[in-house]
Amino acid sequence: MHVLIILIEILVLFAVIMLHVAYATYFERKIIGHMQVRMGPMRIGWHGLLQPIADGIKSFFKEDIVPEQADVVTFRAAPIICLTAMLTSLAVLPFAKGWVLANINIGLLFLFAMSSLSSYGVILAGWASNSKYTFLGGLRSMAQVISYEVAMGLSLVGVMMLSGTLNLTKIVEVQGGSFGGMYIFPQIIAFFVFFIAMLAETNRVPFDLPEAETELVSGYATEYSGMRYAIFFMAEYIGMMVMASIGTICFLGGWNGPFEVTIFPPFWFVVKVYAFMFVFIWIRATLPRYRYDQLMTIGWKLLIPLALGNIVLTGFIKAFTG
Amino acid sequence: MEAQYIPKEYLAILILLIFGVLFGVVTLYVGRFFRISRPYHEKLIAYESGNEPTEAPRMRFSIKFYLIAILFVIFDVESIYLYPWAITYDHLGFFALVEMFIFIFLLLVGYIYAWKKEVLQWEK
């Protein structure tokens, strides 16, 4: 009986997330379109509202090409590893008070584990395709993700010191409902590091080097087509949402807002996540891409010392102010 | 108490994990009956801007990637080691703070060494 309830919850969560993923692609195209004085998708449905559904149907019926040289089993497993890792990390996110699938007390650690796991999918995809572009894309992606993983992990230590827990629900509760209680204010350095690392972890502009289309065609996904490519795409967008959720929970006070929306408790959570998504898209429309050596320099020489300094600073301030 | 606690919360994660794998496998398997499949040699060779692939794709790559991976292991273990310290920080007092600074300082020496050895420098 208990399992059945969990199963229903998972199905609902999955349906909602898939809908959000589909429409996140639509918002992205629409917002970038308008920022570049274009209209974005307009043909299918009113103002192109059915575009994501049409895209889904299209990729479902597209031919699935497995290259001759590819390592078939790994090639097939890679997108599923990516998607599963991202989906599983959704389980620990509290969308509102009590709206969480698995309220485990190592939530934050679990999220890091899962986001590391998804980079396996990427590197395996790059290796298994047996093509030069995918190989280089996979390597780059791995190096980028692990570099920024360190910065991200260290940046959140400050939040853990203030809240004294890894449980995501408790992190939100400790911040309280007030505006000044949000950890973005005492942890502004950590937020800065986290935000940049977040862009790099999700392979977004200006750090989208693994799939830099001007040099690596489509990076690790070059040899993928049809539904397999779509699964990579889904995983990427779920990843964006998960990262935005971590930012919301750890720095912006989670589901708390200026007033309570009793009909729909996660209202403020969704608003904050979409604010993050909008900034992602805004940055994509604005900034050019970094060079690879610049990317590694920022990660190792700027963000990691900053994050370590933040830990020391937080430690001192907490020790002397009590 | 503990023994009851663990399976209940982690069951949801396990089910979601299985669900994720099944979703991927089932979608791809069902799609097999609907999508077209007309493979031929030219379509199936690795993409190289329309040319025949020249040499083996799994070529030798820069040693830097390896060094970055080694550094990652060190620093990731460091951050994992910091987590339990950070969450119990309030109870540990000043002594633990000093201890942790010594720990961070030791790692900092290694970090500065890596910096001076230009491991972090991608191009000279």
Coordinates of C-alpha atoms in Angstrom, one line a residue:
Chain A
M1 CA 0.0 0.0 0.0
H2 CA 2.8 2.3 1.0
V3 CA 4.6 1.5 -2.3
L4 CA 1.5 2.3 -4.3
I5 CA 1.2 5.7 -2.8
I6 CA 4.9 6.4 -3.5
L7 CA 4.3 5.1 -7.1
I8 CA 1.4 7.5 -7.6
E9 CA 3.5 10.4 -6.2
I10 CA 6.3 9.5 -8.5
L11 CA 4.0 9.4 -11.5
V12 CA 2.5 12.8 -10.7
L13 CA 6.0 14.3 -10.1
F14 CA 7.2 12.8 -13.3
A15 CA 4.3 14.1 -15.4
V16 CA 4.6 17.6 -13.9
I17 CA 8.4 17.7 -14.4
M18 CA 8.1 16.5 -18.0
L19 CA 5.6 19.2 -18.7
H20 CA 7.9 21.8 -17.1
V21 CA 10.8 20.5 -19.2
A22 CA 8.8 20.7 -22.4
Y23 CA 7.7 24.2 -21.7
A24 CA 11.1 25.3 -20.4
T25 CA 12.4 24.7 -24.0
Y26 CA 9.5 26.8 -25.3
F27 CA 10.2 29.6 -22.9
E28 CA 13.9 29.5 -23.8
R29 CA 13.2 29.8 -27.5
K30 CA 10.6 32.4 -27.0
I31 CA 12.6 34.6 -24.6
I32 CA 15.8 34.4 -26.7
G33 CA 13.7 35.2 -29.8
H34 CA 12.3 38.3 -28.2
M35 CA 15.6 39.4 -26.9
Q36 CA 17.0 39.2 -30.4
V37 CA 13.9 41.0 -31.8
R38 CA 12.4 37.8 -33.4
M39 CA 9.1 36.2 -32.5
G40 CA 10.4 32.7 -31.6
P41 CA 8.2 29.7 -32.5
M42 CA 4.8 30.9 -33.9
R43 CA 3.4 28.2 -36.2
I44 CA 2.0 25.4 -34.1
G45 CA -0.8 26.5 -31.8
W46 CA -1.5 29.9 -30.5
H47 CA 1.9 31.7 -30.5
G48 CA 3.6 28.3 -30.9
L49 CA 2.3 26.9 -27.7
L50 CA 2.1 23.4 -29.0
Q51 CA 5.7 23.5 -30.3
P52 CA 7.2 21.4 -27.5
I53 CA 4.7 18.7 -28.0
A54 CA 5.3 18.6 -31.7
D55 CA 9.0 18.4 -31.1
G56 CA 8.5 15.5 -28.7
I57 CA 6.3 13.6 -31.3
K58 CA 8.9 14.3 -34.0
S59 CA 11.8 13.0 -32.1
F60 CA 9.9 9.9 -31.1
F61 CA 9.3 9.0 -34.8
K62 CA 12.8 9.9 -36.0
E63 CA 15.2 7.3 -37.1
D64 CA 17.5 6.0 -34.4
I65 CA 21.1 5.8 -35.8
V66 CA 23.6 3.7 -34.0
P67 CA 27.0 4.2 -35.7
E68 CA 28.8 1.1 -36.9
Q69 CA 31.9 1.8 -34.9
A70 CA 30.0 2.5 -31.7
D71 CA 30.2 0.4 -28.5
V72 CA 26.5 -0.5 -28.7
V73 CA 25.7 -1.3 -25.1
T74 CA 27.4 1.7 -23.7
F75 CA 26.0 3.9 -26.4
R76 CA 22.5 2.8 -25.5
A77 CA 23.0 3.1 -21.8
A78 CA 24.6 6.6 -21.7
P79 CA 21.4 8.7 -22.2
I80 CA 19.5 6.6 -19.7
I81 CA 22.2 7.0 -17.1
C82 CA 22.0 10.8 -17.6
L83 CA 18.2 10.9 -17.3
T84 CA 18.0 8.5 -14.3
A85 CA 20.6 10.4 -12.3
M86 CA 18.8 13.7 -12.9
L87 CA 15.3 12.2 -12.2
T88 CA 16.5 10.5 -9.0
S89 CA 17.8 13.8 -7.6
L90 CA 14.2 15.2 -7.8
A91 CA 13.2 12.8 -5.0
V92 CA 14.9 14.8 -2.3
L93 CA 13.8 18.3 -3.3
P94 CA 11.2 19.9 -1.0
F95 CA 8.8 21.8 -3.2
A96 CA 6.8 23.0 -0.2
K97 CA 6.4 22.0 3.5
G98 CA 5.9 18.3 3.4
W99 CA 5.9 18.2 -0.4
V100 CA 8.9 15.9 -0.7
L101 CA 9.2 12.4 -1.9
A102 CA 12.1 11.3 0.3
N103 CA 12.9 13.5 3.3
I104 CA 16.4 12.1 3.9
N105 CA 18.9 13.8 6.2
I106 CA 21.7 13.8 3.7
G107 CA 19.7 15.5 1.0
L108 CA 22.4 17.9 -0.2
L109 CA 25.1 15.2 -0.3
F110 CA 22.7 13.0 -2.3
L111 CA 22.2 15.8 -4.8
F112 CA 25.9 16.2 -5.3
A113 CA 26.3 12.4 -5.8
M114 CA 23.6 12.4 -8.4
S115 CA 24.9 15.3 -10.3
S116 CA 28.3 13.6 -10.4
L117 CA 26.7 10.4 -11.6
S118 CA 25.1 12.1 -14.6
S119 CA 28.6 13.2 -15.8
Y120 CA 29.2 9.4 -16.3
G121 CA 26.5 9.4 -18.9
V122 CA 28.2 12.2 -20.7
I123 CA 31.7 10.8 -20.7
L124 CA 30.4 7.3 -21.7
A125 CA 28.4 8.8 -24.5
G126 CA 31.5 10.6 -25.7
W127 CA 33.6 7.5 -25.5
A128 CA 31.1 5.0 -26.9
S129 CA 30.2 6.9 -30.0
N130 CA 33.7 6.4 -31.3
S131 CA 33.9 9.7 -33.1
K132 CA 36.4 12.5 -32.7
Y133 CA 33.9 15.2 -31.8
T134 CA 32.1 13.2 -29.2
F135 CA 35.3 12.0 -27.7
L136 CA 36.6 15.6 -27.3
G137 CA 33.2 16.8 -26.1
G138 CA 33.0 14.0 -23.5
L139 CA 36.5 14.7 -22.2
R140 CA 35.9 18.4 -22.0
S141 CA 32.6 17.9 -20.2
M142 CA 34.1 15.6 -17.7
A143 CA 36.9 18.0 -16.8
Q144 CA 34.6 20.9 -16.6
V145 CA 32.0 19.2 -14.5
I146 CA 34.5 17.8 -11.9
S147 CA 36.3 21.1 -11.7
Y148 CA 33.2 23.1 -10.9
E149 CA 31.8 20.3 -8.7
V150 CA 34.6 21.1 -6.3
A151 CA 33.8 24.8 -6.3
M152 CA 30.1 24.1 -5.9
G153 CA 30.6 21.6 -3.0
L154 CA 32.9 24.1 -1.2
S155 CA 30.5 27.0 -1.7
L156 CA 27.7 25.2 0.1
V157 CA 29.8 24.5 3.2
G158 CA 29.0 28.0 4.4
V159 CA 25.3 27.2 4.1
M160 CA 25.8 24.0 6.1
M161 CA 27.7 25.9 8.8
L162 CA 24.8 28.4 9.2
S163 CA 22.0 25.8 9.1
G164 CA 23.8 22.9 10.8
T165 CA 22.1 20.3 8.6
L166 CA 22.1 18.6 5.2
N167 CA 18.4 18.0 5.2
L168 CA 16.9 20.3 2.6
T169 CA 13.6 20.8 4.4
K170 CA 15.4 21.9 7.5
I171 CA 17.7 24.3 5.6
V172 CA 14.6 26.1 4.4
E173 CA 13.0 26.1 7.8
V174 CA 16.1 27.5 9.5
Q175 CA 16.1 30.4 7.1
G176 CA 12.6 31.2 8.2
G177 CA 9.9 33.1 6.4
S178 CA 11.5 36.6 6.6
F179 CA 13.3 38.4 3.8
G180 CA 16.4 39.0 5.8
G181 CA 16.6 35.4 6.9
M182 CA 17.6 34.2 3.4
Y183 CA 21.1 32.9 3.2
I184 CA 21.9 34.9 0.1
F185 CA 22.8 37.9 2.4
P186 CA 25.3 36.3 4.9
Q187 CA 26.6 34.0 2.1
I188 CA 26.8 36.4 -0.8
I189 CA 30.3 35.1 -1.8
A190 CA 29.0 31.6 -1.6
F191 CA 26.1 32.5 -3.8
F192 CA 28.4 34.1 -6.4
V193 CA 30.5 31.0 -6.5
F194 CA 27.5 28.7 -6.6
F195 CA 25.8 30.6 -9.4
I196 CA 28.8 30.5 -11.7
A197 CA 29.5 26.8 -10.8
M198 CA 25.8 26.1 -11.5
L199 CA 26.1 27.5 -15.0
A200 CA 29.2 25.4 -15.6
E201 CA 27.6 22.2 -14.1
T202 CA 24.6 22.4 -16.4
N203 CA 26.7 23.2 -19.4
R204 CA 25.0 26.5 -20.0
V205 CA 26.3 29.5 -21.9
P206 CA 28.9 31.0 -21.2
F207 CA 30.4 27.6 -20.2
D208 CA 28.7 25.4 -22.9
L209 CA 32.1 24.2 -24.2
P210 CA 31.2 20.5 -24.2
E211 CA 28.7 21.2 -27.0
A212 CA 30.3 24.2 -28.5
E213 CA 28.6 24.0 -31.9
T214 CA 31.1 26.1 -33.7
E215 CA 34.0 23.8 -32.8
L216 CA 32.6 20.4 -31.8
V217 CA 29.4 20.2 -33.8
S218 CA 27.3 19.0 -30.9
G219 CA 29.9 17.7 -28.5
Y220 CA 29.2 14.4 -26.8
A221 CA 25.8 14.1 -28.4
T222 CA 27.0 14.4 -32.0
E223 CA 26.3 10.8 -32.9
Y224 CA 22.9 10.7 -31.2
S225 CA 19.7 11.1 -33.0
G226 CA 15.9 10.9 -32.5
M227 CA 14.6 9.8 -29.1
R228 CA 18.1 9.2 -27.6
Y229 CA 19.1 12.8 -28.3
A230 CA 15.8 13.9 -26.8
I231 CA 16.6 12.0 -23.6
F232 CA 19.9 13.8 -23.3
F233 CA 18.0 17.0 -23.8
M234 CA 15.5 16.2 -21.1
A235 CA 18.3 15.3 -18.7
E236 CA 19.9 18.6 -19.3
Y237 CA 16.8 20.6 -18.6
I238 CA 15.9 18.5 -15.5
G239 CA 19.5 19.2 -14.4
M240 CA 18.9 23.0 -14.9
M241 CA 15.8 22.7 -12.8
V242 CA 17.5 20.7 -10.1
M243 CA 20.3 23.2 -9.9
A244 CA 17.9 26.1 -9.8
S245 CA 16.1 24.3 -7.0
I246 CA 19.3 23.9 -5.0
G247 CA 19.9 27.6 -5.4
T248 CA 16.4 28.4 -4.3
I249 CA 16.5 26.1 -1.2
C250 CA 20.0 27.0 0.0
F251 CA 20.0 30.7 -0.7
L252 CA 16.6 32.1 -1.4
G253 CA 14.5 30.6 1.4
G254 CA 12.8 27.8 -0.6
W255 CA 9.0 27.9 -0.6
N256 CA 8.7 30.9 1.8
G257 CA 7.5 34.1 0.3
P258 CA 6.1 37.5 1.2
F259 CA 2.6 36.0 1.7
E260 CA 1.3 32.5 1.8
V261 CA -0.5 31.0 -1.2
T262 CA -2.8 28.5 0.5
I263 CA -4.2 27.0 -2.7
F264 CA -0.8 26.1 -4.1
P265 CA 1.9 25.9 -1.4
P266 CA 4.9 25.5 -3.8
F267 CA 3.9 28.8 -5.5
W268 CA 7.0 30.8 -4.3
F269 CA 9.3 27.8 -5.0
V270 CA 8.2 27.7 -8.6
V271 CA 8.5 31.5 -8.9
K272 CA 12.1 31.4 -7.6
V273 CA 13.1 28.4 -9.8
Y274 CA 11.7 30.2 -12.9
A275 CA 13.5 33.4 -11.9
F276 CA 16.7 31.3 -12.0
M277 CA 15.7 29.8 -15.3
F278 CA 15.0 33.2 -16.8
V279 CA 18.5 34.4 -15.7
F280 CA 20.0 31.3 -17.3
I281 CA 18.2 32.1 -20.6
W282 CA 19.0 35.8 -20.3
I283 CA 22.7 35.0 -19.9
R284 CA 22.6 32.7 -22.9
A285 CA 21.1 35.5 -25.0
T286 CA 23.7 38.0 -23.8
L287 CA 27.2 36.5 -23.2
P288 CA 29.7 35.0 -25.7
R289 CA 31.4 31.7 -24.8
Y290 CA 34.5 31.4 -22.8
R291 CA 37.6 29.7 -24.1
Y292 CA 38.5 26.4 -22.5
D293 CA 41.7 27.5 -20.7
Q294 CA 39.8 30.6 -19.4
L295 CA 37.1 28.2 -18.1
M296 CA 39.5 26.1 -16.2
T297 CA 41.4 29.2 -14.9
I298 CA 38.1 30.6 -13.5
G299 CA 37.2 27.4 -11.8
W300 CA 40.5 26.5 -10.2
K301 CA 42.1 29.9 -9.6
L302 CA 39.1 32.1 -8.7
L303 CA 36.2 30.1 -7.5
I304 CA 37.9 27.5 -5.3
P305 CA 40.0 30.1 -3.4
L306 CA 36.9 32.3 -3.0
A307 CA 34.9 29.3 -1.7
L308 CA 37.6 28.3 0.8
G309 CA 38.0 32.0 1.9
N310 CA 34.2 32.0 2.5
I311 CA 34.4 29.0 4.7
V312 CA 37.2 30.6 6.8
L313 CA 35.3 33.9 7.0
T314 CA 32.1 32.2 8.0
G315 CA 33.9 30.2 10.6
F316 CA 35.5 33.3 12.1
I317 CA 32.3 35.4 12.1
K318 CA 30.4 32.5 13.7
A319 CA 33.1 31.9 16.3
F320 CA 33.3 35.6 17.4
T321 CA 29.7 36.6 17.2
G322 CA 28.3 33.4 18.6
Chain B
M1 CA 14.0 3.2 15.2
E2 CA 16.9 3.7 12.8
A3 CA 16.4 0.4 11.1
Q4 CA 12.8 1.4 10.3
Y5 CA 13.7 4.9 9.2
I6 CA 16.1 4.1 6.5
P7 CA 14.1 1.8 4.2
K8 CA 11.0 4.0 4.3
E9 CA 12.6 7.1 3.0
Y10 CA 15.1 5.5 0.6
L11 CA 12.4 3.3 -0.9
A12 CA 11.0 6.3 -2.8
I13 CA 14.5 6.9 -4.2
L14 CA 14.9 3.3 -5.2
I15 CA 11.5 3.3 -6.9
L16 CA 12.3 6.6 -8.7
L17 CA 15.6 5.1 -9.9
I18 CA 13.9 2.0 -11.3
F19 CA 11.2 4.2 -12.8
G20 CA 13.8 6.4 -14.5
V21 CA 15.6 3.4 -16.1
L22 CA 12.3 1.8 -17.1
F23 CA 11.1 5.1 -18.7
G24 CA 14.2 5.3 -20.8
V25 CA 14.2 1.7 -21.8
V26 CA 10.5 1.4 -22.5
T27 CA 10.3 4.6 -24.5
L28 CA 13.2 3.6 -26.7
Y29 CA 11.9 0.0 -27.1
V30 CA 8.4 1.0 -27.9
G31 CA 9.7 3.6 -30.3
R32 CA 11.4 0.8 -32.3
F33 CA 8.0 -0.3 -33.7
F34 CA 7.1 3.2 -34.9
R35 CA 10.2 4.9 -36.2
I36 CA 11.6 4.3 -39.6
S37 CA 14.9 2.4 -39.9
R38 CA 16.8 2.5 -43.1
P39 CA 20.5 2.1 -42.2
Y40 CA 23.2 2.1 -44.8
H41 CA 27.0 2.3 -44.6
E42 CA 27.4 6.0 -45.3
K43 CA 24.8 6.9 -42.7
L44 CA 26.4 4.8 -40.0
I45 CA 30.0 6.0 -40.2
A46 CA 31.1 8.5 -37.6
Y47 CA 30.4 12.2 -38.4
E48 CA 33.4 14.1 -39.6
S49 CA 32.0 17.0 -41.5
G50 CA 31.1 14.8 -44.5
N51 CA 34.5 13.3 -45.0
E52 CA 35.6 9.8 -44.4
P53 CA 37.0 9.5 -40.9
T54 CA 40.7 9.6 -41.1
E55 CA 42.3 8.0 -38.1
A56 CA 41.3 6.2 -35.0
P57 CA 38.9 8.5 -33.0
R58 CA 40.1 7.5 -29.6
M59 CA 43.3 9.4 -29.9
R60 CA 45.9 10.4 -27.3
F61 CA 44.6 13.3 -25.3
S62 CA 46.3 15.9 -23.1
I63 CA 47.8 14.8 -19.8
K64 CA 46.1 17.9 -18.2
F65 CA 42.8 16.0 -18.1
Y66 CA 44.4 13.4 -16.0
L67 CA 46.0 15.9 -13.6
I68 CA 42.7 17.7 -13.2
A69 CA 41.0 14.4 -12.3
I70 CA 43.7 13.7 -9.7
L71 CA 43.2 17.2 -8.2
F72 CA 39.4 16.7 -8.3
V73 CA 39.8 13.5 -6.1
I74 CA 41.9 15.4 -3.5
F75 CA 39.6 18.5 -3.4
D76 CA 36.3 16.5 -3.5
V77 CA 37.5 14.4 -0.6
E78 CA 38.4 17.6 1.2
S79 CA 34.9 19.1 0.7
I80 CA 33.3 15.8 1.8
Y81 CA 35.5 15.9 4.9
L82 CA 34.4 19.5 5.6
Y83 CA 30.6 18.6 5.5
P84 CA 30.4 16.8 8.9
W85 CA 32.6 19.5 10.4
A86 CA 30.3 22.2 9.0
I87 CA 27.0 20.7 10.2
T88 CA 28.2 20.1 13.7
Y89 CA 30.1 23.4 13.8
D90 CA 27.9 24.9 16.5
H91 CA 28.7 22.1 19.0
L92 CA 32.5 21.8 18.4
G93 CA 33.7 25.1 19.6
F94 CA 36.8 27.1 18.9
F95 CA 39.2 24.1 19.0
A96 CA 37.6 22.5 16.0
L97 CA 37.8 25.8 14.1
V98 CA 41.5 25.9 14.6
E99 CA 41.9 22.3 13.7
M100 CA 40.0 22.8 10.5
F101 CA 42.1 25.8 9.6
I102 CA 45.2 23.7 9.9
F103 CA 43.6 21.1 7.6
I104 CA 42.6 23.7 5.1
F105 CA 46.1 25.2 5.3
L106 CA 47.8 21.9 4.6
L107 CA 45.6 21.5 1.5
L108 CA 46.4 25.1 0.6
V109 CA 50.1 24.2 0.4
G110 CA 49.3 21.4 -2.1
Y111 CA 47.1 23.8 -4.0
I112 CA 49.8 26.4 -4.2
Y113 CA 52.3 23.7 -5.3
A114 CA 49.9 22.7 -8.1
W115 CA 49.5 26.3 -9.1
K116 CA 53.3 26.9 -9.2
K117 CA 53.7 23.7 -11.2
E118 CA 51.3 25.2 -13.7
V119 CA 48.8 22.2 -13.4
L120 CA 46.0 24.7 -13.3
Q121 CA 47.4 26.7 -16.3
W122 CA 45.9 25.2 -19.4
E123 CA 48.2 27.1 -21.9
K124 CA 51.6 28.4 -21.3

